[in-house]
Amino acid sequence: MMRVRMTAAAVAVVLVLFLSAGGRSSVNATITCPSHNTSTTADALECPSGSTCCDNGCCPSSHAVCCHDGKHCCAHGYHCAGSRCEADDVEQHPYMPWMPLYNLCRGPLPTQRLKNVVDDTDFVYFSDNGDIERPDRSGIRMAVIVVHGAARNADEYFCSMLEAAALQSHYPRNSVAVFAPWFMEPQDNPPDGVVYWSGADENGVWRSGQESEPSATKTGATTSSYAILDRMLKALNSTHTYPKLQQVTLVGHSSGGQTVQRYALTQHALHLGSGLARAFRYVVANPSSYCYLDPRRWIDGDLVIPTEEQLNNCDNYNMWEWGLDGAFPLYVANGRPVDTLKQAYAHQHVVYLLGGNDTCNEDLEPGCQSHGLEKTCMDMFEGRFRLERGQLYFKFVQAFFKRPVHNISVVPNVGHDHTLAFQSTQGLAAIFEPGDDVLGAAGGGLKQAANVTLAVLASAVVVAILVGIYRNLKRKSALMPSSLLGPHGGSGGGGGGGGGGTNNSSNTLHSALASVSQHTGSGAIMSSSRYRQLKDSDDDHDEHDAGSQPYTVSSIRQPFVDRDD
């Protein structure tokens, strides 16, 4: 019915690559699954290093079970059961007796180098369109940059997003480009001439925009992880290189989600240049923490500044990267003023994508697996677990800006799992759904101002027409003989004509004015957005959307652990 195929041959390939590099891993840290045709290797699969080789693709989990349909797989400890995965032993999985099926992904998984990011040192990334600055395909209409988590498994994120690009229906597959930056650390054995970051923080110093290691360059020069994203997004904004590109989405999960949220807040907007070439979107998926815009936090349901007693010596709770009180990396310190960053953040097109089952905190419920939930006092001021932290932060930005901003979508039945989150109905919509009504910080304000101006002009024209009709009807009724007027002063014919004529015109005018008022208020542009609220309800036709009960604040359910962050 099903089978596991993590072969010794695949392991041997990795070992050969390792030894041939003199103990340093190859840049493309993937595995090659053996061909099923003994006479050729043409159909050999290239899979991420932490994946399981199935007959027709790569399962994004080690020691996984491949389903007979050739399209799906289940994590270790589960088996394929129709449209979902069921636990082999329910007692071993009391919180998650079943889970959505994984979709298989398929390579190739080629790497590229972003040249000379600092001095003559390069940066490594995965790409299905060659060099991002000199692409293989110029007819790209949509581009995705996906940022890995703390495990730095860029190959897995890349393969997962390739499959997501195949699943989405908004753009032809060959018009979508996928890129995955790889923020290496010393334990990744980066080759000579490649920039990397300190491994001092197990969750990645690169997530907060820190500088790369001076030892990576001959001169000791460094660059910020955010400057790398600037360079990649600037390349995508070139109308000469990408003449048909309409949409760019920067998405990250877990530590990658932290990277994207803080970058969306502090980015230098260099990629926007002087024009509005693209619509830019930032999808923040399941991070452990967010950067707040002021010292307030949600305490007992109220948004307040913590008291000294509540702080309990957690004096750094609002320092970078949890807030904006200081201790900034060079990229942020040398950027725009903090007040400017705050106001610009309202105009960024941000979607907070949250797993409905990302609710584990081992300190609150021993035995569950949070998969690296950060629990410092700074983190705990933001909420008990990732789902709650995301919901509270979204609530915070509404309160801070005093108007609707950004968007939120909860993926039911999914925990801390980038593959299931990205490939869910909600994830595909957040990442791929077209929508250019909200642009980046540099362009959003201009376009919003233009839209408001057009709306006001259109409203003025409508009002002028309606007022003219009203006056014309009133003048005509004043000239009519009283015998032709109905008993209510209306101009309706027949025996009564009640409520017609002038009175109806007056009512129509007042209704129209009320309608115009609604569409020209301070929230008009935001309320007209297609992305005001992404679909977050169950969908009987989607394999990722059926199952466990909805999340409630009073319940803490263990998420499925995908064993990579």
XYZ file of C-alpha atoms in Angstrom, residues 111-327:
217
model
C 22.114 27.267 -7.097
C 23.339 30.627 -8.332
C 25.647 33.282 -6.927
C 24.806 36.906 -6.355
C 28.120 38.384 -7.410
C 30.260 40.721 -5.311
C 27.756 41.447 -2.549
C 30.683 42.703 -0.480
C 34.117 43.178 -2.057
C 34.623 40.158 -4.328
C 32.570 37.797 -2.155
C 29.350 36.217 -3.438
C 26.045 35.094 -1.925
C 24.456 31.708 -2.719
C 20.779 31.256 -3.568
C 18.554 28.699 -5.307
C 16.819 29.683 -8.539
C 14.671 28.106 -11.241
C 15.377 31.026 -13.580
C 19.154 31.259 -13.623
C 20.920 34.400 -12.462
C 18.331 36.733 -10.931
C 20.133 39.683 -12.521
C 20.459 37.937 -15.913
C 17.480 35.569 -16.013
C 16.975 32.631 -18.342
C 13.338 33.598 -18.953
C 12.503 37.264 -19.504
C 8.737 36.738 -19.755
C 8.261 36.248 -16.017
C 5.014 37.732 -14.673
C 5.309 36.725 -11.024
C 8.342 36.145 -8.767
C 8.647 34.625 -5.300
C 11.592 34.941 -2.930
C 11.213 32.438 -0.076
C 13.332 32.745 3.096
C 14.230 29.619 5.077
C 13.988 29.108 8.838
C 16.636 28.576 11.502
C 17.670 25.210 10.032
C 18.877 27.090 6.924
C 17.318 24.401 4.717
C 16.964 26.655 1.704
C 16.828 23.607 -0.584
C 13.668 22.326 1.134
C 11.999 25.731 1.047
C 12.905 26.093 -2.613
C 11.511 22.669 -3.563
C 8.343 23.312 -1.550
C 7.789 26.638 -3.299
C 8.388 25.071 -6.723
C 5.467 22.753 -5.997
C 3.375 25.657 -4.691
C 4.045 27.483 -7.965
C 2.774 24.413 -9.829
C -0.344 24.179 -7.638
C -1.418 27.831 -7.936
C -3.769 28.836 -10.755
C -3.232 32.589 -10.950
C -0.289 32.559 -13.391
C 0.975 30.064 -15.993
C 3.699 27.992 -14.328
C 6.370 29.032 -16.828
C 5.684 32.685 -16.003
C 6.547 32.248 -12.296
C 10.132 32.436 -11.015
C 11.176 31.091 -7.610
C 14.276 32.132 -5.650
C 15.489 30.987 -2.215
C 18.367 32.846 -0.518
C 20.680 30.715 1.616
C 22.005 32.539 4.686
C 24.893 30.209 5.453
C 26.655 29.841 8.787
C 30.090 28.301 9.541
C 28.556 24.882 10.275
C 27.291 24.814 6.674
C 30.937 24.714 5.513
C 30.521 27.563 3.018
C 33.025 27.419 0.147
C 35.665 30.076 -0.308
C 34.427 33.332 -1.741
C 30.936 33.014 -0.233
C 29.544 35.292 2.463
C 28.165 33.756 5.670
C 26.834 34.775 9.087
C 27.748 33.946 12.677
C 26.295 30.777 14.144
C 26.248 32.215 17.671
C 22.440 32.394 17.708
C 20.795 29.059 16.946
C 17.840 30.921 15.443
C 20.044 32.939 13.077
C 21.525 36.423 13.522
C 20.700 37.046 9.844
C 16.973 37.179 10.657
C 17.380 40.578 12.362
C 19.514 42.182 9.655
C 22.897 41.636 11.304
C 26.162 41.926 9.412
C 27.918 38.929 7.881
C 31.106 37.501 9.367
C 34.213 39.647 8.671
C 36.249 36.458 8.208
C 34.279 35.705 5.031
C 36.123 38.459 3.134
C 39.793 39.289 2.656
C 39.329 42.847 3.916
C 36.973 42.102 6.796
C 34.149 43.977 5.051
C 30.609 42.866 5.859
C 27.069 43.135 4.538
C 23.624 42.886 6.082
C 21.223 40.050 5.345
C 18.686 42.773 4.560
C 21.071 44.303 2.021
C 21.045 40.918 0.264
C 17.254 41.111 -0.009
C 17.567 44.708 -1.250
C 19.857 43.512 -4.033
C 17.536 40.665 -5.081
C 14.410 42.830 -5.055
C 16.177 45.623 -6.904
C 17.010 43.128 -9.658
C 13.367 42.096 -9.920
C 12.247 45.719 -10.158
C 14.190 46.277 -13.384
C 11.690 46.754 -16.203
C 14.491 46.115 -18.688
C 15.374 42.714 -17.213
C 11.790 41.734 -16.336
C 9.547 43.674 -18.742
C 6.395 41.643 -17.951
C 6.790 41.188 -14.196
C 3.657 42.267 -12.309
C 3.918 40.809 -8.814
C 6.767 40.112 -6.373
C 6.196 38.275 -3.093
C 8.787 37.964 -0.342
C 7.718 35.146 1.982
C 9.370 33.528 4.980
C 8.443 30.937 7.590
C 9.512 30.737 11.256
C 12.882 32.537 11.511
C 12.342 33.388 7.847
C 9.019 34.943 8.846
C 10.859 37.077 11.381
C 13.259 38.121 8.632
C 10.447 39.170 6.292
C 8.457 41.067 8.957
C 11.430 43.104 10.130
C 12.650 43.676 6.590
C 9.203 44.913 5.525
C 9.398 47.408 8.388
C 12.963 48.634 7.856
C 13.846 48.026 4.195
C 15.453 50.918 2.376
C 13.016 50.714 -0.557
C 15.920 50.687 -2.985
C 14.142 48.085 -5.093
C 11.316 50.514 -5.860
C 13.649 52.993 -7.527
C 11.928 56.108 -8.840
C 8.922 54.330 -10.344
C 6.152 51.902 -9.485
C 7.299 48.994 -11.603
C 5.918 46.210 -9.431
C 3.436 45.294 -6.746
C 5.392 44.056 -3.715
C 3.929 41.805 -1.043
C 5.396 40.476 2.196
C 4.029 37.186 3.603
C 5.028 36.615 7.233
C 4.423 32.969 8.206
C 4.538 31.604 11.772
C 7.393 33.654 13.278
C 8.233 33.340 16.973
C 8.167 37.110 17.420
C 7.422 40.449 15.760
C 8.884 43.936 15.974
C 6.381 46.163 17.795
C 6.082 49.836 16.883
C 5.738 51.207 20.426
C 6.334 49.961 24.004
C 2.772 48.732 24.541
C 1.877 45.059 24.793
C -1.357 43.137 25.279
C -1.726 42.427 29.006
C -4.983 40.944 30.298
C -6.753 42.074 27.142
C -5.539 45.681 27.288
C -2.857 47.319 25.141
C -0.671 49.000 27.766
C 2.931 49.744 28.674
C 4.040 47.064 31.163
C 4.558 48.188 34.740
C 7.857 47.626 36.541
C 6.254 44.737 38.384
C 5.058 43.184 35.131
C 8.442 43.693 33.481
C 10.160 41.749 36.260
C 13.643 42.799 35.069
C 12.784 42.276 31.384
C 14.020 45.780 30.552
C 15.010 44.882 26.985
C 11.528 43.787 25.932
C 11.208 46.690 23.463
C 14.762 46.757 22.137
C 15.492 45.567 18.610
C 14.393 42.963 17.417
C 11.190 42.956 19.493
C 10.784 46.735 19.370
C 12.349 49.976 18.212
C 14.026 51.328 21.362
C 17.569 50.770 20.119
C 20.381 48.200 19.721
